[in-house]
C-alpha cells in the first residue's frame, strides 16, 4: 500500500493533520507515504485530481490503483482503521 498526501502550506486543515500523521507514523513506519504540495508540485498533483478541498489522502494498492480517498480533516482513528484495512493490498 502507498499513501499520497496532498496539502499546502496555507491550508489550516493540513496543519491540524500534521500532528495526527506524526502520531500514526510512530506505529506505521513501514508505510510508503508520498507528500505533495498543492502549489509547488502542481504537475504531480493534477494527476490525482484533488479538487479544491485540502488535505487529500489517497490510498493506493500495490499496483498503484486508487482504493480510497479522504478529503479534508479526519480523525486519527479513521486513518488508522483505513491503514489497517488496506495495508495488505
Short mmCIF file of N, CA and C in Angstrom, two decimals:
data_model
loop_
_atom_site.label_atom_id
_atom_site.label_comp_id
_atom_site.label_asym_id
_atom_site.label_seq_id
_atom_site.Cartn_x
_atom_site.Cartn_y
_atom_site.Cartn_z
N UNK A 1 0.84 -1.18 0.00
CA UNK A 1 0.00 0.00 0.00
C UNK A 1 0.88 1.24 0.00
N UNK A 2 0.39 2.25 -0.69
CA UNK A 2 1.04 3.54 -0.74
C UNK A 2 -0.01 4.59 -0.40
N UNK A 3 0.42 5.65 0.28
CA UNK A 3 -0.48 6.75 0.61
C UNK A 3 0.06 8.02 -0.04
N UNK A 4 -0.81 8.71 -0.77
CA UNK A 4 -0.49 10.00 -1.37
C UNK A 4 -1.18 11.06 -0.51
N UNK A 5 -0.40 11.99 0.01
CA UNK A 5 -0.96 13.10 0.78
C UNK A 5 -0.76 14.38 -0.01
N UNK A 6 -1.85 15.11 -0.20
CA UNK A 6 -1.78 16.38 -0.91
C UNK A 6 -2.25 17.47 0.04
N UNK A 7 -1.38 18.45 0.24
CA UNK A 7 -1.69 19.55 1.15
C UNK A 7 -1.06 20.83 0.64
N UNK A 8 -1.08 21.85 1.48
CA UNK A 8 -0.49 23.14 1.12
C UNK A 8 -0.09 23.87 2.40
N UNK A 9 0.90 24.73 2.29
CA UNK A 9 1.36 25.44 3.48
C UNK A 9 0.31 26.44 3.97
N UNK A 10 -0.58 26.87 3.13
CA UNK A 10 -1.63 27.83 3.51
C UNK A 10 -2.90 27.15 4.04
N UNK A 11 -2.90 25.84 4.09
CA UNK A 11 -4.09 25.06 4.43
C UNK A 11 -4.19 24.79 5.94
N UNK A 12 -5.17 25.38 6.64
CA UNK A 12 -5.31 25.14 8.08
C UNK A 12 -5.56 23.67 8.42
N UNK A 13 -6.37 22.98 7.62
CA UNK A 13 -6.64 21.57 7.86
C UNK A 13 -5.39 20.71 7.74
N UNK A 14 -4.49 21.10 6.85
CA UNK A 14 -3.24 20.37 6.68
C UNK A 14 -2.36 20.51 7.92
N UNK A 15 -2.37 21.70 8.50
CA UNK A 15 -1.60 21.93 9.74
C UNK A 15 -2.16 21.09 10.88
N UNK A 16 -3.46 21.03 10.99
CA UNK A 16 -4.10 20.23 12.03
C UNK A 16 -3.72 18.75 11.86
N UNK A 17 -3.69 18.29 10.63
CA UNK A 17 -3.42 16.87 10.36
C UNK A 17 -1.96 16.48 10.55
N UNK A 18 -1.06 17.45 10.60
CA UNK A 18 0.37 17.12 10.79
C UNK A 18 0.60 16.33 12.06
N UNK A 19 -0.02 16.75 13.16
CA UNK A 19 0.16 16.04 14.43
C UNK A 19 -0.46 14.65 14.36
N UNK A 20 -1.61 14.55 13.73
CA UNK A 20 -2.27 13.24 13.58
C UNK A 20 -1.34 12.29 12.83
N UNK A 21 -0.76 12.75 11.72
CA UNK A 21 0.13 11.89 10.94
C UNK A 21 1.40 11.56 11.71
N UNK A 22 1.89 12.49 12.50
CA UNK A 22 3.08 12.22 13.31
C UNK A 22 2.79 11.08 14.30
N UNK A 23 1.62 11.10 14.92
CA UNK A 23 1.22 10.02 15.83
C UNK A 23 1.10 8.69 15.09
N UNK A 24 0.51 8.72 13.92
CA UNK A 24 0.31 7.49 13.15
C UNK A 24 1.65 6.89 12.73
N UNK A 25 2.58 7.72 12.32
CA UNK A 25 3.85 7.21 11.81
C UNK A 25 4.69 6.51 12.88
N UNK A 26 4.40 6.77 14.13
CA UNK A 26 5.10 6.05 15.21
C UNK A 26 4.80 4.55 15.10
N UNK A 27 3.56 4.20 14.75
CA UNK A 27 3.15 2.80 14.68
C UNK A 27 3.21 2.20 13.28
N UNK A 28 3.31 3.03 12.26
CA UNK A 28 3.28 2.55 10.88
C UNK A 28 4.48 3.07 10.09
N UNK A 29 5.66 2.81 10.58
CA UNK A 29 6.88 3.31 9.94
C UNK A 29 7.12 2.73 8.55
N UNK A 30 6.57 1.56 8.30
CA UNK A 30 6.85 0.86 7.04
C UNK A 30 5.95 1.28 5.87
N UNK A 31 5.02 2.18 6.09
CA UNK A 31 4.11 2.58 5.02
C UNK A 31 4.77 3.63 4.13
N UNK A 32 4.62 3.44 2.85
CA UNK A 32 5.17 4.36 1.86
C UNK A 32 4.22 5.55 1.70
N UNK A 33 4.65 6.71 2.21
CA UNK A 33 3.83 7.92 2.11
C UNK A 33 4.56 8.93 1.22
N UNK A 34 3.83 9.40 0.22
CA UNK A 34 4.37 10.41 -0.68
C UNK A 34 3.55 11.68 -0.45
N UNK A 35 4.25 12.77 -0.18
CA UNK A 35 3.58 14.04 0.09
C UNK A 35 3.81 15.02 -1.06
N UNK A 36 2.72 15.66 -1.46
CA UNK A 36 2.80 16.68 -2.50
C UNK A 36 2.21 17.98 -1.97
N UNK A 37 2.82 19.08 -2.37
CA UNK A 37 2.29 20.40 -2.06
C UNK A 37 1.41 20.83 -3.24
N UNK A 38 0.20 21.25 -2.93
CA UNK A 38 -0.79 21.60 -3.94
C UNK A 38 -0.26 22.62 -4.94
N UNK A 39 0.52 23.59 -4.47
CA UNK A 39 1.03 24.65 -5.34
C UNK A 39 2.38 24.31 -5.95
N UNK A 40 3.29 23.83 -5.15
CA UNK A 40 4.67 23.60 -5.61
C UNK A 40 4.83 22.35 -6.47
N UNK A 41 3.96 21.37 -6.28
CA UNK A 41 4.05 20.11 -7.03
C UNK A 41 2.86 19.96 -7.98
N UNK A 42 2.44 21.05 -8.58
CA UNK A 42 1.20 21.04 -9.36
C UNK A 42 1.20 20.04 -10.51
N UNK A 43 2.36 19.77 -11.11
CA UNK A 43 2.41 18.80 -12.21
C UNK A 43 2.05 17.39 -11.73
N UNK A 44 2.51 17.03 -10.54
CA UNK A 44 2.18 15.71 -9.97
C UNK A 44 0.78 15.70 -9.41
N UNK A 45 0.41 16.77 -8.72
CA UNK A 45 -0.90 16.86 -8.06
C UNK A 45 -2.04 16.71 -9.05
N UNK A 46 -1.93 17.32 -10.22
CA UNK A 46 -3.01 17.28 -11.20
C UNK A 46 -3.35 15.84 -11.62
N UNK A 47 -2.39 14.94 -11.54
CA UNK A 47 -2.63 13.53 -11.89
C UNK A 47 -3.66 12.87 -10.97
N UNK A 48 -3.79 13.41 -9.74
CA UNK A 48 -4.67 12.80 -8.74
C UNK A 48 -6.00 13.53 -8.58
N UNK A 49 -6.21 14.59 -9.38
CA UNK A 49 -7.47 15.32 -9.38
C UNK A 49 -7.99 15.58 -7.96
N UNK A 50 -7.24 16.36 -7.16
CA UNK A 50 -7.60 16.52 -5.75
C UNK A 50 -8.80 17.42 -5.48
N UNK A 51 -9.19 18.25 -6.42
CA UNK A 51 -10.27 19.19 -6.16
C UNK A 51 -9.75 20.39 -5.39
N UNK A 52 -10.63 21.11 -4.74
CA UNK A 52 -10.26 22.36 -4.06
C UNK A 52 -10.16 22.22 -2.54
N UNK A 53 -10.66 21.14 -1.96
CA UNK A 53 -10.64 20.97 -0.51
C UNK A 53 -9.43 20.14 -0.12
N UNK A 54 -8.63 20.69 0.79
CA UNK A 54 -7.43 20.02 1.27
C UNK A 54 -7.54 19.79 2.77
N UNK A 55 -6.79 18.86 3.31
CA UNK A 55 -5.89 17.93 2.65
C UNK A 55 -6.66 16.80 1.96
N UNK A 56 -5.95 16.14 1.05
CA UNK A 56 -6.48 14.96 0.39
C UNK A 56 -5.51 13.82 0.67
N UNK A 57 -6.06 12.69 1.11
CA UNK A 57 -5.26 11.49 1.36
C UNK A 57 -5.80 10.40 0.44
N UNK A 58 -4.91 9.85 -0.38
CA UNK A 58 -5.31 8.82 -1.34
C UNK A 58 -4.59 7.52 -1.00
N UNK A 59 -5.36 6.47 -0.84
CA UNK A 59 -4.82 5.14 -0.56
C UNK A 59 -4.69 4.39 -1.87
N UNK A 60 -3.49 3.90 -2.15
CA UNK A 60 -3.21 3.19 -3.40
C UNK A 60 -2.82 1.75 -3.09
N UNK A 61 -3.22 0.82 -3.97
CA UNK A 61 -2.79 -0.57 -3.79
C UNK A 61 -1.40 -0.75 -4.39
N UNK A 62 -0.88 -1.97 -4.31
CA UNK A 62 0.49 -2.21 -4.80
C UNK A 62 0.62 -2.06 -6.32
N UNK A 63 -0.50 -2.02 -7.03
CA UNK A 63 -0.49 -1.79 -8.48
C UNK A 63 -0.74 -0.33 -8.83
N UNK A 64 -0.67 0.54 -7.83
CA UNK A 64 -0.89 1.99 -7.99
C UNK A 64 -2.31 2.35 -8.44
N UNK A 65 -3.27 1.53 -8.04
CA UNK A 65 -4.67 1.84 -8.29
C UNK A 65 -5.26 2.46 -7.02
N UNK A 66 -6.06 3.49 -7.18
CA UNK A 66 -6.68 4.12 -6.02
C UNK A 66 -7.70 3.18 -5.39
N UNK A 67 -7.58 3.03 -4.07
CA UNK A 67 -8.52 2.20 -3.30
C UNK A 67 -9.56 3.08 -2.63
N UNK A 68 -9.09 4.19 -2.06
CA UNK A 68 -9.97 5.05 -1.28
C UNK A 68 -9.36 6.44 -1.21
N UNK A 69 -10.16 7.40 -0.76
CA UNK A 69 -9.71 8.78 -0.69
C UNK A 69 -10.43 9.46 0.48
N UNK A 70 -9.70 10.27 1.21
CA UNK A 70 -10.28 11.08 2.28
C UNK A 70 -10.01 12.54 1.91
N UNK A 71 -11.06 13.34 1.96
CA UNK A 71 -10.94 14.76 1.63
C UNK A 71 -11.24 15.56 2.89
N UNK A 72 -10.32 16.46 3.23
CA UNK A 72 -10.48 17.29 4.41
C UNK A 72 -9.90 16.62 5.65
N UNK A 73 -10.08 17.29 6.78
CA UNK A 73 -9.59 16.76 8.05
C UNK A 73 -10.37 15.51 8.42
N UNK A 74 -9.70 14.62 9.13
CA UNK A 74 -10.37 13.42 9.62
C UNK A 74 -9.74 13.01 10.94
N UNK A 75 -10.40 12.15 11.64
CA UNK A 75 -9.91 11.69 12.94
C UNK A 75 -8.82 10.65 12.76
N UNK A 76 -7.93 10.62 13.73
CA UNK A 76 -6.83 9.66 13.71
C UNK A 76 -7.34 8.23 13.65
N UNK A 77 -8.41 7.94 14.37
CA UNK A 77 -8.95 6.57 14.39
C UNK A 77 -9.40 6.13 13.00
N UNK A 78 -9.97 7.06 12.24
CA UNK A 78 -10.43 6.74 10.89
C UNK A 78 -9.24 6.39 10.00
N UNK A 79 -8.18 7.18 10.09
CA UNK A 79 -6.99 6.90 9.28
C UNK A 79 -6.37 5.56 9.67
N UNK A 80 -6.27 5.30 10.96
CA UNK A 80 -5.69 4.03 11.42
C UNK A 80 -6.51 2.84 10.92
N UNK A 81 -7.82 2.97 10.98
CA UNK A 81 -8.70 1.88 10.53
C UNK A 81 -8.50 1.61 9.04
N UNK A 82 -8.41 2.68 8.25
CA UNK A 82 -8.22 2.50 6.81
C UNK A 82 -6.83 1.94 6.50
N UNK A 83 -5.82 2.40 7.21
CA UNK A 83 -4.47 1.86 7.01
C UNK A 83 -4.45 0.38 7.32
N UNK A 84 -5.06 -0.02 8.43
CA UNK A 84 -5.12 -1.43 8.78
C UNK A 84 -5.87 -2.25 7.73
N UNK A 85 -6.95 -1.69 7.23
CA UNK A 85 -7.78 -2.39 6.24
C UNK A 85 -7.04 -2.56 4.91
N UNK A 86 -6.32 -1.53 4.49
CA UNK A 86 -5.72 -1.54 3.16
C UNK A 86 -4.25 -1.95 3.15
N UNK A 87 -3.66 -2.19 4.30
CA UNK A 87 -2.21 -2.40 4.39
C UNK A 87 -1.71 -3.58 3.56
N UNK A 88 -2.51 -4.60 3.35
CA UNK A 88 -2.05 -5.76 2.60
C UNK A 88 -2.45 -5.71 1.13
N UNK A 89 -3.03 -4.63 0.70
CA UNK A 89 -3.49 -4.55 -0.69
C UNK A 89 -2.47 -3.94 -1.59
#
